[in-house]
Amino acid sequence: MNLTEPNDPLDQLLRESNEHIDDNGFTARIVEALPRRRHAWFRPFVISAAAFCGLLTVSFLLPVGELLNSALLFFSTPNVSSFAVLAGGLAVTGFFFWTCVTAFGMEE
Amino acid sequence: MSFSDADLIARALARDDENAFGELVRRYQSPVRGFLVKLTRGDFHLADDLAQETFLRGWRRLSTFRGDSRFETWLFGIAYNEFRMNIRKKSEVLSEELDETLPETLHSAAAETELHLDLNEALKRVTTVERAAIVLCCQNGLSHEEAARVLEAPVGTIKTNILRGKEKLRRLLAPAYTNYESD
């Protein structure tokens, strides 16, 4: 419900002063300027692909075998260094999944 | 044959139909441009630039329109955001602050000189949020809830802004307003 009153002269004045603006080629200019719309999957796909490439690069640079050994070692004999390596690996993997989820959840 | 907004949106989305979107632009160019002209205090050139950005953004984001509000309301929301971004770009925060003091100053000046202000001039002298709320609800017929969605503010704030803005308009229009009432 609105606070406008049918008998209030100010409301009446406001309604009456809302003039129509002629198009004068405005619509044609807009239609001409419309960009080709990218498909909805385009952006999430690009971001996910970039994140995946990043993950591959990181896994190539990091000693993945050592990471797995550290993970196994951590569960058998927990220590600080194996925990650090394990945490780093988990962070990278988590970042990848978080990027993918964010990319697919983006509206624009 | 006249298509509904929903039909046109569906066509624009499914087939990238620029003509369907063009029909939507034709329908809503007047209220959107009028809203922006008032927000920019009568700067038609800037208002048209912002309106153009509004519709282009609307086209790009059309798939995010979920139909839980009227299409017009959705466009007003984009238009208001474009306006705010423009202000932010120009760093006109200072002029927004001046807005708050201007009406009182003008009111006293008007009283002293019996300055006659027409409605459009008077609208320029209320604050941006008051002007936006008044234009949306009193001129374009949006409900308070719709205006709250457009302006991203609580419904209570919208009501307060309308009441406060209209009170200022009454004072600014006092001489003309009296004549209008007696007509």
Short mmCIF file of C-alpha atoms in Angstrom, two decimals:
data_model
loop_
_atom_site.label_atom_id
_atom_site.label_comp_id
_atom_site.label_asym_id
_atom_site.label_seq_id
_atom_site.Cartn_x
_atom_site.Cartn_y
_atom_site.Cartn_z
CA MET A 1 0.00 0.00 0.00
CA ASN A 2 1.19 3.52 -0.76
CA LEU A 3 1.00 6.75 1.15
CA THR A 4 -0.36 8.57 -1.90
CA GLU A 5 -3.77 10.10 -1.32
CA PRO A 6 -6.22 10.51 -4.18
CA ASN A 7 -7.35 13.93 -2.99
CA ASP A 8 -3.95 15.30 -2.05
CA PRO A 9 -3.13 18.12 -4.52
CA LEU A 10 0.58 17.33 -4.30
CA ASP A 11 0.03 13.68 -5.22
CA GLN A 12 -2.23 14.82 -8.04
CA LEU A 13 0.42 17.27 -9.22
CA LEU A 14 3.10 14.57 -9.06
CA ARG A 15 0.99 12.13 -11.09
CA GLU A 16 0.11 14.74 -13.70
CA SER A 17 3.68 15.95 -14.08
CA ASN A 18 4.99 12.50 -14.97
CA GLU A 19 5.22 13.18 -18.70
CA HIS A 20 5.81 10.54 -21.33
CA ILE A 21 9.23 10.80 -22.98
CA ASP A 22 9.14 10.21 -26.74
CA ASP A 23 11.35 7.44 -28.02
CA ASN A 24 13.04 9.57 -30.74
CA GLY A 25 15.26 6.72 -31.89
CA PHE A 26 16.35 5.67 -28.40
CA THR A 27 15.16 2.07 -28.82
CA ALA A 28 16.83 1.76 -32.21
CA ARG A 29 20.13 2.95 -30.74
CA ILE A 30 19.88 0.40 -27.93
CA VAL A 31 19.06 -2.50 -30.24
CA GLU A 32 21.95 -1.52 -32.47
CA ALA A 33 24.32 -1.46 -29.50
CA LEU A 34 23.25 -4.82 -28.04
CA PRO A 35 26.27 -7.09 -27.70
CA ARG A 36 26.03 -10.74 -28.67
CA ARG A 37 25.10 -12.53 -25.49
CA ARG A 38 27.56 -15.21 -24.39
CA HIS A 39 26.05 -18.49 -23.37
CA ALA A 40 25.41 -18.95 -19.65
CA TRP A 41 28.06 -21.66 -19.39
CA PHE A 42 30.82 -19.57 -20.97
CA ARG A 43 32.14 -17.72 -17.93
CA PRO A 44 31.98 -20.64 -15.44
CA PHE A 45 33.68 -22.81 -18.06
CA VAL A 46 36.54 -20.35 -18.57
CA ILE A 47 37.07 -19.82 -14.84
CA SER A 48 36.95 -23.54 -14.08
CA ALA A 49 39.36 -24.28 -16.90
CA ALA A 50 41.74 -21.60 -15.63
CA ALA A 51 41.49 -22.96 -12.09
CA PHE A 52 42.14 -26.48 -13.36
CA CYS A 53 45.22 -25.29 -15.26
CA GLY A 54 46.38 -23.60 -12.08
CA LEU A 55 45.88 -26.82 -10.15
CA LEU A 56 47.85 -28.79 -12.74
CA THR A 57 50.69 -26.27 -12.61
CA VAL A 58 50.79 -26.36 -8.83
CA SER A 59 50.70 -30.15 -8.75
CA PHE A 60 53.53 -30.20 -11.30
CA LEU A 61 55.64 -27.81 -9.22
CA LEU A 62 54.84 -29.39 -5.88
CA PRO A 63 56.16 -32.82 -4.99
CA VAL A 64 52.86 -34.67 -5.20
CA GLY A 65 54.38 -38.01 -4.27
CA GLU A 66 55.91 -36.49 -1.17
CA LEU A 67 52.59 -34.93 -0.35
CA LEU A 68 50.86 -38.27 -0.48
CA ASN A 69 53.62 -39.86 1.59
CA SER A 70 53.28 -37.05 4.11
CA ALA A 71 49.55 -37.60 4.26
CA LEU A 72 50.04 -41.27 4.98
CA LEU A 73 52.84 -40.46 7.41
CA PHE A 74 50.69 -37.91 9.18
CA PHE A 75 47.98 -40.44 9.88
CA SER A 76 50.50 -42.97 11.16
CA THR A 77 52.85 -40.62 13.06
CA PRO A 78 51.50 -37.04 13.19
CA ASN A 79 54.20 -34.32 13.11
CA VAL A 80 54.40 -30.63 12.17
CA SER A 81 56.19 -30.91 8.80
CA SER A 82 53.90 -33.61 7.38
CA PHE A 83 50.91 -31.64 8.64
CA ALA A 84 52.17 -28.49 6.85
CA VAL A 85 52.57 -30.30 3.54
CA LEU A 86 49.19 -31.97 3.92
CA ALA A 87 47.52 -28.65 4.80
CA GLY A 88 49.09 -26.97 1.76
CA GLY A 89 47.80 -29.70 -0.54
CA LEU A 90 44.34 -29.50 0.95
CA ALA A 91 44.34 -25.70 0.60
CA VAL A 92 45.20 -25.89 -3.11
CA THR A 93 42.53 -28.53 -3.74
CA GLY A 94 40.01 -26.56 -1.69
CA PHE A 95 40.80 -23.42 -3.65
CA PHE A 96 40.14 -25.25 -6.89
CA PHE A 97 36.74 -26.51 -5.75
CA TRP A 98 35.82 -23.17 -4.22
CA THR A 99 36.66 -21.41 -7.51
CA CYS A 100 34.51 -23.85 -9.46
CA VAL A 101 31.56 -23.51 -7.08
CA THR A 102 31.83 -19.69 -7.14
CA ALA A 103 32.12 -19.62 -10.92
CA PHE A 104 28.99 -21.70 -11.39
CA GLY A 105 27.13 -19.66 -8.80
CA MET A 106 27.92 -16.34 -10.46
CA GLU A 107 25.03 -14.45 -11.96
CA GLU A 108 26.89 -12.31 -14.42
CA MET B 1 -0.93 -8.88 -31.36
CA SER B 2 0.64 -7.75 -28.11
CA PHE B 3 3.06 -9.99 -26.26
CA SER B 4 3.38 -9.96 -22.49
CA ASP B 5 6.68 -9.00 -20.88
CA ALA B 6 7.23 -12.63 -19.92
CA ASP B 7 6.76 -13.75 -23.54
CA LEU B 8 9.20 -11.15 -24.81
CA ILE B 9 11.78 -12.05 -22.16
CA ALA B 10 11.45 -15.73 -23.01
CA ARG B 11 11.92 -14.99 -26.72
CA ALA B 12 14.89 -12.74 -26.04
CA LEU B 13 16.52 -15.43 -23.94
CA ALA B 14 15.74 -18.49 -26.01
CA ARG B 15 16.58 -17.05 -29.42
CA ASP B 16 18.74 -14.06 -28.56
CA ASP B 17 15.87 -12.15 -30.15
CA GLU B 18 16.99 -8.53 -30.23
CA ASN B 19 13.64 -7.38 -31.58
CA ALA B 20 11.82 -8.89 -28.60
CA PHE B 21 14.18 -7.05 -26.27
CA GLY B 22 13.71 -3.93 -28.40
CA GLU B 23 9.98 -4.12 -27.73
CA LEU B 24 10.71 -4.22 -24.00
CA VAL B 25 12.97 -1.18 -24.39
CA ARG B 26 10.21 0.63 -26.30
CA ARG B 27 7.73 -0.14 -23.51
CA TYR B 28 9.92 1.02 -20.63
CA GLN B 29 12.23 3.65 -22.09
CA SER B 30 9.96 6.47 -20.97
CA PRO B 31 9.64 5.56 -17.25
CA VAL B 32 13.32 4.57 -16.99
CA ARG B 33 14.58 7.71 -18.73
CA GLY B 34 12.13 9.87 -16.77
CA PHE B 35 13.35 8.34 -13.50
CA LEU B 36 16.97 9.00 -14.44
CA VAL B 37 16.26 12.55 -15.63
CA LYS B 38 14.85 13.30 -12.18
CA LEU B 39 17.70 11.57 -10.37
CA THR B 40 20.25 13.57 -12.37
CA ARG B 41 18.32 16.78 -11.68
CA GLY B 42 17.28 17.33 -15.27
CA ASP B 43 20.51 16.36 -17.02
CA PHE B 44 18.91 14.74 -20.08
CA HIS B 45 22.22 13.88 -21.70
CA LEU B 46 23.56 12.03 -18.66
CA ALA B 47 20.16 10.43 -18.04
CA ASP B 48 20.11 9.02 -21.57
CA ASP B 49 23.65 7.67 -21.20
CA LEU B 50 22.66 5.98 -17.95
CA ALA B 51 19.43 4.69 -19.50
CA GLN B 52 21.43 3.19 -22.35
CA GLU B 53 23.74 1.48 -19.85
CA THR B 54 20.67 0.29 -17.93
CA PHE B 55 19.16 -1.46 -20.94
CA LEU B 56 22.47 -2.90 -22.09
CA ARG B 57 23.08 -4.29 -18.62
CA GLY B 58 19.50 -5.55 -18.60
CA TRP B 59 20.20 -7.41 -21.84
CA ARG B 60 23.37 -8.97 -20.47
CA ARG B 61 21.72 -9.95 -17.20
CA LEU B 62 18.35 -10.96 -18.61
CA SER B 63 18.86 -14.59 -17.62
CA THR B 64 19.01 -13.50 -13.97
CA PHE B 65 15.52 -11.98 -14.08
CA ARG B 66 13.46 -14.50 -12.15
CA GLY B 67 10.07 -12.88 -12.56
CA ASP B 68 9.49 -12.39 -8.84
CA SER B 69 9.00 -8.67 -9.51
CA ARG B 70 7.68 -6.70 -12.45
CA PHE B 71 10.16 -6.23 -15.28
CA GLU B 72 9.80 -2.47 -14.88
CA THR B 73 10.78 -2.71 -11.20
CA TRP B 74 13.81 -4.79 -12.13
CA LEU B 75 14.85 -2.15 -14.68
CA PHE B 76 14.42 0.64 -12.15
CA GLY B 77 16.78 -1.27 -9.85
CA ILE B 78 19.43 -1.47 -12.55
CA ALA B 79 18.90 2.20 -13.41
CA TYR B 80 19.34 3.25 -9.78
CA ASN B 81 22.54 1.21 -9.52
CA GLU B 82 23.87 2.82 -12.71
CA PHE B 83 23.12 6.22 -11.22
CA ARG B 84 24.87 5.35 -7.96
CA MET B 85 27.91 4.00 -9.80
CA ASN B 86 28.06 7.21 -11.80
CA ILE B 87 28.01 9.26 -8.63
CA ARG B 88 30.70 7.08 -7.13
CA LYS B 89 32.83 7.52 -10.22
CA LYS B 90 32.52 11.25 -10.04
CA SER B 91 33.07 11.27 -6.29
CA GLU B 92 30.09 13.49 -5.75
CA VAL B 93 29.68 12.50 -2.14
CA LEU B 94 30.18 16.11 -1.25
CA SER B 95 27.20 17.22 -3.32
CA GLU B 96 25.10 14.54 -1.62
CA GLU B 97 26.01 16.10 1.70
CA LEU B 98 25.12 19.50 0.37
CA ASP B 99 21.78 18.05 -0.66
CA GLU B 100 20.82 17.70 2.96
CA THR B 101 21.29 21.37 3.72
CA LEU B 102 20.09 22.82 0.45
CA PRO B 103 16.33 22.50 0.97
CA GLU B 104 16.32 24.48 4.21
CA THR B 105 18.47 27.20 2.71
CA LEU B 106 16.29 27.41 -0.32
CA HIS B 107 13.16 27.34 1.72
CA SER B 108 14.19 30.43 3.61
CA ALA B 109 15.33 32.07 0.39
CA ALA B 110 12.02 31.20 -1.23
CA ALA B 111 10.13 32.63 1.69
CA GLU B 112 12.09 35.85 1.54
CA THR B 113 11.85 36.39 -2.20
CA GLU B 114 8.56 34.60 -2.80
CA LEU B 115 10.43 32.54 -5.33
CA HIS B 116 8.11 30.48 -7.43
CA LEU B 117 9.34 26.98 -8.01
CA ASP B 118 7.67 24.53 -10.31
CA LEU B 119 7.50 20.89 -9.35
CA ASN B 120 10.52 19.78 -11.36
CA GLU B 121 12.64 22.53 -9.86
CA ALA B 122 11.38 21.67 -6.39
CA LEU B 123 12.16 17.98 -6.94
CA LYS B 124 15.76 18.90 -7.67
CA ARG B 125 16.01 20.33 -4.19
CA VAL B 126 15.08 17.32 -2.14
CA THR B 127 17.71 14.69 -1.40
CA THR B 128 18.44 11.96 -3.92
CA VAL B 129 16.87 9.19 -1.85
CA GLU B 130 13.75 11.26 -1.20
CA ARG B 131 13.50 12.18 -4.87
CA ALA B 132 13.97 8.57 -5.97
CA ALA B 133 11.31 7.29 -3.57
CA ILE B 134 8.82 10.00 -4.58
CA VAL B 135 9.37 9.48 -8.31
CA LEU B 136 9.02 5.71 -8.01
CA CYS B 137 5.97 5.62 -5.74
CA CYS B 138 4.09 8.84 -6.47
CA GLN B 139 4.84 9.19 -10.16
CA ASN B 140 5.38 5.65 -11.40
CA GLY B 141 2.95 3.90 -9.09
CA LEU B 142 5.34 1.44 -7.49
CA SER B 143 4.35 0.05 -4.11
CA HIS B 144 6.58 0.81 -1.13
CA GLU B 145 7.78 -2.78 -1.20
CA GLU B 146 8.77 -2.48 -4.86
CA ALA B 147 10.52 0.84 -4.23
CA ALA B 148 12.32 -0.73 -1.28
CA ARG B 149 13.60 -3.45 -3.59
CA VAL B 150 14.72 -0.93 -6.20
CA LEU B 151 16.45 1.35 -3.74
CA GLU B 152 17.74 -1.49 -1.56
CA ALA B 153 16.36 0.07 1.59
CA PRO B 154 13.86 -1.02 4.26
CA VAL B 155 10.19 -0.26 3.56
CA GLY B 156 10.10 2.00 6.63
CA THR B 157 12.93 4.10 5.21
CA ILE B 158 11.08 4.46 1.92
CA LYS B 159 7.95 5.67 3.72
CA THR B 160 9.98 8.13 5.77
CA ASN B 161 11.75 9.45 2.68
CA ILE B 162 8.46 9.95 0.87
CA LEU B 163 6.86 11.76 3.80
CA ARG B 164 9.92 13.92 4.39
CA GLY B 165 10.38 14.66 0.69
CA LYS B 166 6.73 15.56 0.19
CA GLU B 167 6.83 17.83 3.20
CA LYS B 168 9.81 19.65 1.66
CA LEU B 169 8.01 19.85 -1.69
CA ARG B 170 4.97 21.38 -0.02
CA ARG B 171 7.13 24.02 1.58
CA LEU B 172 9.10 24.71 -1.61
CA LEU B 173 5.94 24.87 -3.69
CA ALA B 174 4.02 26.84 -1.11
CA PRO B 175 2.93 29.79 -3.32
CA ALA B 176 2.13 27.70 -6.38
CA TYR B 177 0.73 24.91 -4.25
CA THR B 178 -1.80 27.23 -2.65
CA ASN B 179 -2.98 28.35 -6.09
CA TYR B 180 -3.18 24.76 -7.28
CA GLU B 181 -5.28 23.78 -4.27
CA SER B 182 -7.74 26.60 -4.85
CA ASP B 183 -8.20 25.70 -8.57
#
